[in-house]
Short mmCIF file of C-alpha atoms in Angstrom, two decimals:
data_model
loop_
_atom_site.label_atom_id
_atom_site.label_comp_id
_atom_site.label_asym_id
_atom_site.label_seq_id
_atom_site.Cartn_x
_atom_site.Cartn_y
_atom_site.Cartn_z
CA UNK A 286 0.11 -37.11 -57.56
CA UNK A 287 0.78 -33.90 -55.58
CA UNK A 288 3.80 -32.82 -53.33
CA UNK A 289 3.59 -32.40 -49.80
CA UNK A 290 6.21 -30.40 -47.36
CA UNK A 291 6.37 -33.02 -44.04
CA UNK A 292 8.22 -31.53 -41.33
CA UNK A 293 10.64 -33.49 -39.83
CA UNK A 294 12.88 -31.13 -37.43
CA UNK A 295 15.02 -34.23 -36.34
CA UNK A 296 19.06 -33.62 -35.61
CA UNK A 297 21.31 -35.91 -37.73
CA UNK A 298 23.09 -36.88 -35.14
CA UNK A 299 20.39 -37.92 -33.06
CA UNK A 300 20.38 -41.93 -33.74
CA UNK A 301 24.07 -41.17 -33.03
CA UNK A 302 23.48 -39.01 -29.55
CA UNK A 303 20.69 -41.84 -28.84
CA UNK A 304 23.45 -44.37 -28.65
CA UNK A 305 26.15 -42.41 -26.96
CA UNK A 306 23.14 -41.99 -24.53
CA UNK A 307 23.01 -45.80 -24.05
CA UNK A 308 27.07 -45.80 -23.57
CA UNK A 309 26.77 -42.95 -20.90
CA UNK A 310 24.43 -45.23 -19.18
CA UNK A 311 26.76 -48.62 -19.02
CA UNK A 312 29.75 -45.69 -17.86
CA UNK A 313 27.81 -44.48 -15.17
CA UNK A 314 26.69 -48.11 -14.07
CA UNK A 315 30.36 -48.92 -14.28
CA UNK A 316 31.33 -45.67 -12.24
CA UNK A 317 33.65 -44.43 -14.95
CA UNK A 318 34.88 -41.90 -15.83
CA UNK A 319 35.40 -41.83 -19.72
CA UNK A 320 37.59 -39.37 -21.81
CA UNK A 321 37.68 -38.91 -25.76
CA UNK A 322 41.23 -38.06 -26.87
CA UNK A 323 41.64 -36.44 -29.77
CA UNK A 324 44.10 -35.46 -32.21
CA UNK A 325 45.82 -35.11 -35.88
CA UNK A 326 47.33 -38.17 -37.11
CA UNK A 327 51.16 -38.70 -35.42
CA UNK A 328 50.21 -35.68 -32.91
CA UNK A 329 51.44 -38.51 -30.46
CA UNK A 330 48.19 -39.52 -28.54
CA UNK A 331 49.18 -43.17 -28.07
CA UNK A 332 53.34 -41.79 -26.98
CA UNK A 333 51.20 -39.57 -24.29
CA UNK A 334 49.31 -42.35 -22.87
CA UNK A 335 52.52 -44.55 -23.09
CA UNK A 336 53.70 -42.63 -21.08
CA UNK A 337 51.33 -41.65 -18.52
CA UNK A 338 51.12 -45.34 -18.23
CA UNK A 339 54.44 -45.37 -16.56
CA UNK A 340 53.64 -42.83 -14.17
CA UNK A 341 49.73 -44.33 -13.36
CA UNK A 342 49.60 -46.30 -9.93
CA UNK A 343 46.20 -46.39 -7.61
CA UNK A 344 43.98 -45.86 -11.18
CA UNK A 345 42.36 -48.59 -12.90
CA UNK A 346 42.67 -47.45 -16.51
CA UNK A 347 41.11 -49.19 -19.51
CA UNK A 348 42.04 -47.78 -22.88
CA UNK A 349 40.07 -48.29 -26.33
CA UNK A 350 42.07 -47.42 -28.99
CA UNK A 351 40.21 -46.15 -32.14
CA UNK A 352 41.98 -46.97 -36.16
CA UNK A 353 41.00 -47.51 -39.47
CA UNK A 354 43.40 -49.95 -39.74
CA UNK A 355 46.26 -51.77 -37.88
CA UNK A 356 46.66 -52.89 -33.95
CA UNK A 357 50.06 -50.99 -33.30
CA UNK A 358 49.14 -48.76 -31.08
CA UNK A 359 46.45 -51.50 -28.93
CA UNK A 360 50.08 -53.34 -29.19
CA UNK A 361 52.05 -50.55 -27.62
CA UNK A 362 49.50 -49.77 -24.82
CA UNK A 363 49.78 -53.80 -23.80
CA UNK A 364 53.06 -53.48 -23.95
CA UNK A 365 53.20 -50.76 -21.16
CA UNK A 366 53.62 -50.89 -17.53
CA UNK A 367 52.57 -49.13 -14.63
CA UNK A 368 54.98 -47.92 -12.09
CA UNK A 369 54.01 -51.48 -10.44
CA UNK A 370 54.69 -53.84 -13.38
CA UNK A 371 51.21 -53.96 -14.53
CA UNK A 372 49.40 -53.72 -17.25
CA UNK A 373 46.18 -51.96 -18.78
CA UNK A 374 43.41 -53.63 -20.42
CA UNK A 375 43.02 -52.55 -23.72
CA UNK A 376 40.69 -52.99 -26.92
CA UNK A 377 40.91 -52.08 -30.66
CA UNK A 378 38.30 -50.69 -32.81
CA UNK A 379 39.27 -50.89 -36.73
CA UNK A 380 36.95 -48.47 -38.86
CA UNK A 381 37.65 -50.17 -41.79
CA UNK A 382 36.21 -54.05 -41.55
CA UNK A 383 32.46 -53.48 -41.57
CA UNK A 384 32.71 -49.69 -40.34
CA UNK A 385 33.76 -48.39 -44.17
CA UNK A 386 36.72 -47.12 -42.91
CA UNK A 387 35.48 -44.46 -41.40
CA UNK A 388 37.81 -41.56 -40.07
CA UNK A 389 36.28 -41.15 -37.11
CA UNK A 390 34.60 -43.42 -34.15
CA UNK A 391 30.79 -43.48 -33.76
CA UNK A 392 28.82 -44.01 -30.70
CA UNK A 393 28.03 -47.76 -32.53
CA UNK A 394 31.70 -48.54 -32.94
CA UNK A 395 32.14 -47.54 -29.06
CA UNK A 396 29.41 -49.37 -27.73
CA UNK A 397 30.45 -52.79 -30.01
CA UNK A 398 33.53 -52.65 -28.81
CA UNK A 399 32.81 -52.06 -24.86
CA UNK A 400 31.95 -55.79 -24.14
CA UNK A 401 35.81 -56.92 -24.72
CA UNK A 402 36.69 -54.47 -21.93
CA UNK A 403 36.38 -54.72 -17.99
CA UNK A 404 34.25 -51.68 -17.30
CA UNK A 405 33.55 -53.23 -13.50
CA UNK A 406 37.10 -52.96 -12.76
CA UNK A 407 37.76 -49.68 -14.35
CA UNK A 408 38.10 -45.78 -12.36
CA UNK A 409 38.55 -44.20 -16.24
CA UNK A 410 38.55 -44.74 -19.49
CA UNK A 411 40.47 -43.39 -22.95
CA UNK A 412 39.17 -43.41 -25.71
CA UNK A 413 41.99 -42.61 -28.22
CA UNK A 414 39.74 -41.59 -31.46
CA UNK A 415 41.37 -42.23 -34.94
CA UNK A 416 43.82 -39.05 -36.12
CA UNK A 417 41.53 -36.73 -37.57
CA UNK A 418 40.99 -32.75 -36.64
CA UNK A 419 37.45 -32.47 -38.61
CA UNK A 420 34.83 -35.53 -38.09
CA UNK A 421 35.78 -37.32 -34.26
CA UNK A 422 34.47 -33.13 -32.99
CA UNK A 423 30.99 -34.29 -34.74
CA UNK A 424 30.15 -37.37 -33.23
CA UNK A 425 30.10 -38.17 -28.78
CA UNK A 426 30.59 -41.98 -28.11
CA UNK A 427 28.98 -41.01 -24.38
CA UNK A 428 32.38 -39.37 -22.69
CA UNK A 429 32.26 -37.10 -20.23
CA UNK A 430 35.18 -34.65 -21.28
CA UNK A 431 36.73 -34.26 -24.66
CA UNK A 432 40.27 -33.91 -24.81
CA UNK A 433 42.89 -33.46 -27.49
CA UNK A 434 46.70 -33.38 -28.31
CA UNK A 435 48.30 -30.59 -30.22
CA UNK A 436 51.70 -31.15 -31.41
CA UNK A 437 53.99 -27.92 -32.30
CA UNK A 438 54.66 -29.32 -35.55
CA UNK A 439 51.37 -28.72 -36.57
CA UNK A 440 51.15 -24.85 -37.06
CA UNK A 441 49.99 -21.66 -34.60
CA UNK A 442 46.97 -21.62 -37.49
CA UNK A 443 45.26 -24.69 -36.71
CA UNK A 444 42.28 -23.38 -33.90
CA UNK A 445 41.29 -21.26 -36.85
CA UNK A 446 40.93 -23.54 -39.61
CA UNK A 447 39.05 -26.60 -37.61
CA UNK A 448 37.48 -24.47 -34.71
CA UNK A 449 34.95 -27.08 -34.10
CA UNK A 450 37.64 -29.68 -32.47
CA UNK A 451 39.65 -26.97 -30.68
CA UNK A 452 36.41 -25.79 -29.15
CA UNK A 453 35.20 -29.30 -28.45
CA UNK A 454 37.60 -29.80 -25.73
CA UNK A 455 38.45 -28.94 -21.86
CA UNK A 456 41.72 -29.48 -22.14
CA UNK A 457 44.51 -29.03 -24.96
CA UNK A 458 47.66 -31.18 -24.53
CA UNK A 459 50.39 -29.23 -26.24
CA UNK A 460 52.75 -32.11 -27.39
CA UNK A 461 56.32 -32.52 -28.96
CA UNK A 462 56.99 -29.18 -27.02
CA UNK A 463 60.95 -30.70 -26.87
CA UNK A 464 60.72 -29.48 -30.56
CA UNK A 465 60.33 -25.76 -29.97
CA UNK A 466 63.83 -24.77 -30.52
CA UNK A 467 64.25 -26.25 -33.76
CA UNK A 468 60.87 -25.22 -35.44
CA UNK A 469 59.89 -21.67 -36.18
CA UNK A 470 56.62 -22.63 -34.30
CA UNK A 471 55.56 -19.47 -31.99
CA UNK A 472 54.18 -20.89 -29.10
CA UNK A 473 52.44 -17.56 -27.97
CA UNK A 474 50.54 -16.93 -31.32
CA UNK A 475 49.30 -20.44 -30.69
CA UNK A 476 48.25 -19.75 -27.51
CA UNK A 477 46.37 -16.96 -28.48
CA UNK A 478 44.72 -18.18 -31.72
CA UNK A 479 43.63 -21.01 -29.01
CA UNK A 480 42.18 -18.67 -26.36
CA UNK A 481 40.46 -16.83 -29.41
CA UNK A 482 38.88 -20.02 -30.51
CA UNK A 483 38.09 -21.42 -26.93
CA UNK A 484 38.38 -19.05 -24.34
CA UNK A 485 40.05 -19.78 -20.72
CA UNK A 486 40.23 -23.26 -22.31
CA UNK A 487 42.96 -25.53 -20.12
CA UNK A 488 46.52 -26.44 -21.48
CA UNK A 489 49.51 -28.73 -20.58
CA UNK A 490 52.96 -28.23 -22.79
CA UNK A 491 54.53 -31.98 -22.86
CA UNK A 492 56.57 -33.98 -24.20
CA UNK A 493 56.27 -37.82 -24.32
CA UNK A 494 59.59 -37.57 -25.36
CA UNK A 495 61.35 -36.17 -22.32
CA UNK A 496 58.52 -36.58 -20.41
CA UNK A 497 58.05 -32.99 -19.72
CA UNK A 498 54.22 -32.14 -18.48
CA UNK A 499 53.45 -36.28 -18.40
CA UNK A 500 52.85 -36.16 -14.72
CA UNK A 501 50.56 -33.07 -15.21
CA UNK A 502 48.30 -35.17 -17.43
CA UNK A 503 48.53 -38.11 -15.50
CA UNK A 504 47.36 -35.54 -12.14
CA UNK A 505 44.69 -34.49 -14.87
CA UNK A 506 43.00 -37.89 -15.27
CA UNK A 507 43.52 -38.95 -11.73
CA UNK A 508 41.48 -36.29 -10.78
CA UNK A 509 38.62 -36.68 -13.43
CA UNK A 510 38.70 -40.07 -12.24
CA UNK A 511 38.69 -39.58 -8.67
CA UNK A 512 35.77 -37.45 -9.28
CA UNK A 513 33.47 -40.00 -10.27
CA UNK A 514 34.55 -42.07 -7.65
CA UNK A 515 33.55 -39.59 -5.59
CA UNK A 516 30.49 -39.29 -7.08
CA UNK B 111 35.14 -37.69 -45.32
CA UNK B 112 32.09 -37.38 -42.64
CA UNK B 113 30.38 -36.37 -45.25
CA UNK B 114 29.50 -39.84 -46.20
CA UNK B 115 28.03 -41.06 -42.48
CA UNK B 116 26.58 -37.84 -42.22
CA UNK B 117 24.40 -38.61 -45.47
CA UNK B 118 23.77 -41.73 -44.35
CA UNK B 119 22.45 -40.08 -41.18
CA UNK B 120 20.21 -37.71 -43.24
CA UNK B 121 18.82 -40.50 -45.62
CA UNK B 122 17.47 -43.10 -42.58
CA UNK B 123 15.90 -39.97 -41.30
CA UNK B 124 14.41 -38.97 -44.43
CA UNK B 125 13.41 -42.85 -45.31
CA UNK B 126 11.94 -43.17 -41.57
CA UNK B 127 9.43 -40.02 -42.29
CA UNK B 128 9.07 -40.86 -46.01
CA UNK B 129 6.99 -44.00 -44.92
CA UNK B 130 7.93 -45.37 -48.39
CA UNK B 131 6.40 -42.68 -50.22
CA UNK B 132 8.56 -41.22 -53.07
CA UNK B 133 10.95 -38.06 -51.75
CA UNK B 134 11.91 -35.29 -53.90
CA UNK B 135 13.05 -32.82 -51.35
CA UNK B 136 15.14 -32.88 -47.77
CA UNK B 137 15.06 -29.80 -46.34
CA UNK B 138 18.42 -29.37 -44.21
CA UNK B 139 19.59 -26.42 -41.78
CA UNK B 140 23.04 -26.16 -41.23
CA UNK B 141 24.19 -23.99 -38.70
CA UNK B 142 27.38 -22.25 -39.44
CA UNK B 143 29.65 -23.53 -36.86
CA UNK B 144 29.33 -26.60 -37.95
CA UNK B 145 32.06 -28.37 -39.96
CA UNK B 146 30.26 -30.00 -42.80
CA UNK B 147 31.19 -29.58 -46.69
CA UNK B 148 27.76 -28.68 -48.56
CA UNK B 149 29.09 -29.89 -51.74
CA UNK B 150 30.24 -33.07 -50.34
CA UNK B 151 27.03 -33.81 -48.56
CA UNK B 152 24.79 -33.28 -52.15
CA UNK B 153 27.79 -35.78 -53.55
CA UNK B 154 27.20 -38.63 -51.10
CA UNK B 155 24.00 -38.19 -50.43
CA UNK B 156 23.17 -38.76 -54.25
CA UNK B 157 24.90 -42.04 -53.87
CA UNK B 158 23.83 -43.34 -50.67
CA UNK B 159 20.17 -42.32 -51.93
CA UNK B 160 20.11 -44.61 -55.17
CA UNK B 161 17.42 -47.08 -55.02
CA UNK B 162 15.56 -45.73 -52.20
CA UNK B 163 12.66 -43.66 -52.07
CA UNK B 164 15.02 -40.52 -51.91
CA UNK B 165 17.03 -41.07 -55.39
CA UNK B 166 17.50 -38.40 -57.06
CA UNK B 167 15.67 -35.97 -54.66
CA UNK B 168 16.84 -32.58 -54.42
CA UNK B 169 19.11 -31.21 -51.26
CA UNK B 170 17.60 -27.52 -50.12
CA UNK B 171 20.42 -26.61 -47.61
CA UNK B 172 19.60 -23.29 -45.12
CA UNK B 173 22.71 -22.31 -43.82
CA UNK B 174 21.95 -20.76 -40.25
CA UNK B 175 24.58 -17.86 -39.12
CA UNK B 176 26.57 -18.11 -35.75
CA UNK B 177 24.87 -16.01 -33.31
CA UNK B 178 26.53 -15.52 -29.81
CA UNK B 179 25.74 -13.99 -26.98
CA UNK B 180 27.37 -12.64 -24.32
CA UNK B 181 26.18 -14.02 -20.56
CA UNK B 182 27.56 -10.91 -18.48
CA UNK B 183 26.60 -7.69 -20.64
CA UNK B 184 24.01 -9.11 -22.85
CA UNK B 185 25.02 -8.21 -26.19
CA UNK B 186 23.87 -10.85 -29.28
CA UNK B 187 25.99 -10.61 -32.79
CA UNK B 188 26.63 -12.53 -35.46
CA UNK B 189 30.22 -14.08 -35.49
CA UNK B 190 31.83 -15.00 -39.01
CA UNK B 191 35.19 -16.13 -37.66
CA UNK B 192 36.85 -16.51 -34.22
CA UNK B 193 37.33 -14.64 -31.96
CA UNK B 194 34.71 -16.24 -29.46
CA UNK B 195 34.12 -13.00 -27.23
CA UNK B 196 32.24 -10.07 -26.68
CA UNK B 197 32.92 -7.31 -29.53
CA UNK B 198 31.58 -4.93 -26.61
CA UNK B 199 33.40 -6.10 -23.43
CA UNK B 200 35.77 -8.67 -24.81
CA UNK B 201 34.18 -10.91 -22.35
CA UNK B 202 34.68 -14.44 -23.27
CA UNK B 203 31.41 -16.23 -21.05
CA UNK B 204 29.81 -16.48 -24.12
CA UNK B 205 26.81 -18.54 -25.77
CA UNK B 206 25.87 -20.03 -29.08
CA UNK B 207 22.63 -19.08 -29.50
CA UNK B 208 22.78 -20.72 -33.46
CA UNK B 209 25.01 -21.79 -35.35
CA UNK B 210 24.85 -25.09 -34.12
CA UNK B 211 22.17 -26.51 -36.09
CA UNK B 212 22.20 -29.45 -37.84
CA UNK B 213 18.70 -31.03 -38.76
CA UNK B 214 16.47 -32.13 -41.08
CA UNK B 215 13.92 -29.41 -41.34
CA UNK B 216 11.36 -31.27 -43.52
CA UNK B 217 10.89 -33.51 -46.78
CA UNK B 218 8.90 -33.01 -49.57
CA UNK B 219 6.67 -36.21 -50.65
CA UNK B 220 4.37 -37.51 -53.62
CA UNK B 221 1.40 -38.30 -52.37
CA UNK B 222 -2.15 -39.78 -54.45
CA UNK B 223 -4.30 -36.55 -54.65
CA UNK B 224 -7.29 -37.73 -53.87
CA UNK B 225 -7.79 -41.54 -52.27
CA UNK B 226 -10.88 -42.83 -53.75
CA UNK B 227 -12.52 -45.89 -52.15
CA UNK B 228 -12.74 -48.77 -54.26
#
């Protein structure tokens, strides 16, 4: 018996990337446009996309809502209407029944879950990952952009200490910005540590809340979905 | 907590290479931008390992510094910690040229030394 070195030089995450691969390819058949939203648990993803809900008319937008456990927030995004009394279509992936209750979504969790959704009648597509700052950065489900709410609560510090989400993302939704007079939060130093992290990278203050900044992020999407039908 | 899929990950590629041979090495290079707990990984990849080929094999991590460079001036340096720009020009059209890695390099197998035809 003797040992023998084998090189392997194969990514992790490339039975992973192989599947978000396939997803890309059902998106682009669909002519979606498909965004992964990030966040912290209670950063206020779900509130956000409440809201832009309200303010969505002439996009057809599908939302997949990502949890280790529970259907509350698949409930709340049911329960909300567009501007013209409709509704979204929506579907829940739980991480925990047969997933190990994982704490983040994998491009196999995404692509089980994208038969209970009408991608043919779809312009764009959420993907609201489960609350985490660390693993959802690791793994694409097949998106095109990678987004991610911030709330104020959370600390000018955080870009520093998980770097790999903050500089995952196009666009930074800075949340619960109502807040800002009661915390000791400095929005500048934020803003800064941010641009250190991910240079030039785009930001929107809101506030599902008092709706402050909603209809920027609802101009956001419309425009990322606009582009691929465009395209 | 990724820790555990991320094992996983690393174990199907080292059982896909192993070929059912017996493993007692996985060579992995982690680039230094990545967000991965080497401690965690030896952890659960001792336990997603047991009864396979790979129990009890050994975990020989390379960590690979962050290298960046920057697109406009040219200038390549290591980066420990943010910030993401040019020391020289404070430029921030920058590239990861490592850092980013996250593979495994190799495995090391038992193997008959010589096959003798019966």
């Amino acid at each position: 018996m003797h040992r023998t070195k084998v090189k392997v030089l194969e990514g992790v995450l490339d039975a992973n990337d192989t599947i978000a691969q396939a997803n890309r390819g059902d998106f682009d058949r669909a002519n979606i446009t498909v965004v992964n939203l990030m966040s912290s648990p209670g950063a206020g993803k779900t509130s956000l996309l409440e809201a832009v809900i309200g303010q969505l008319d002439g996009v057809r937008l599908g939302v997949l809502e990502g949890d280790v456990q529970g259907t509350q927030d698949a409930e709340r995004i049911a329960g909300a209407h567009t501007p013209s009394g409709g509704h979204v279509p929506v579907a829940q992936i739980n991480t925990d029944p047969g997933f190990g209750g994982e704490c983040h979504l994998d491009a196999n969790m995404v692509r089980s879950a994208l038969p209970s959704l009408p991608l043919d009648q779809l312009d764009l597509l959420v993907i609201e990952n489960v609350g985490n700052l660390v693993c959802p950065a690791e793994f694409r489900v097949g998106e095109d952009v990678r987004a991610m709410v911030f709330s104020v609560t959370e600390g000018e510090d955080k870009p520093f200490k998980y770097p790999l989400m903050f500089r995952a993302v196009e666009l930074v939704l800075v949340n619960k910005i109502d807040l800002l007079p009661h915390l000791d939060f400095d929005l500048d130093e934020f803003l800064t540590n941010l641009d250190d992290v991910n240079p030039g990278v785009e930001t929107i203050h809101t506030s599902a809340k008092t709706g402050e900044g909603v209809d920027a992020f609802r101009d956001w999407l419309a425009t990322r979905a606009r582009r691929s039908v465009a395209a | 907590m990724h820790e555990l899929s991320l094992s996983q990950a690393i174990l199907d590629t080292a059982l896909r290479h192993a070929d059912g041979r017996r493993v007692t090495a996985i060579g992995l290079r982690v680039g230094h931008l990545r967000q991965v707990v080497p401690d965690s990984l030896e952890f659960y990849l001792e336990l997603v390992s047991r009864e396979t080929v790979c129990e009890g094999a050994t975990l020989e991590l390379e960590l690979v510094p962050a290298r960046l460079r920057c697109n406009p001036c040219g200038g390549e340096w290591e980066l420990e910690s943010p910030p993401f720009r040019c020391p020289d020009c404070a430029g921030s059209d920058v590239e990861v040229v490592a850092g980013n890695e996250f593979e495994v390099e190799s495995i090391t197998v038992e193997e008959e030394a010589c096959i003798a035809p019966r």
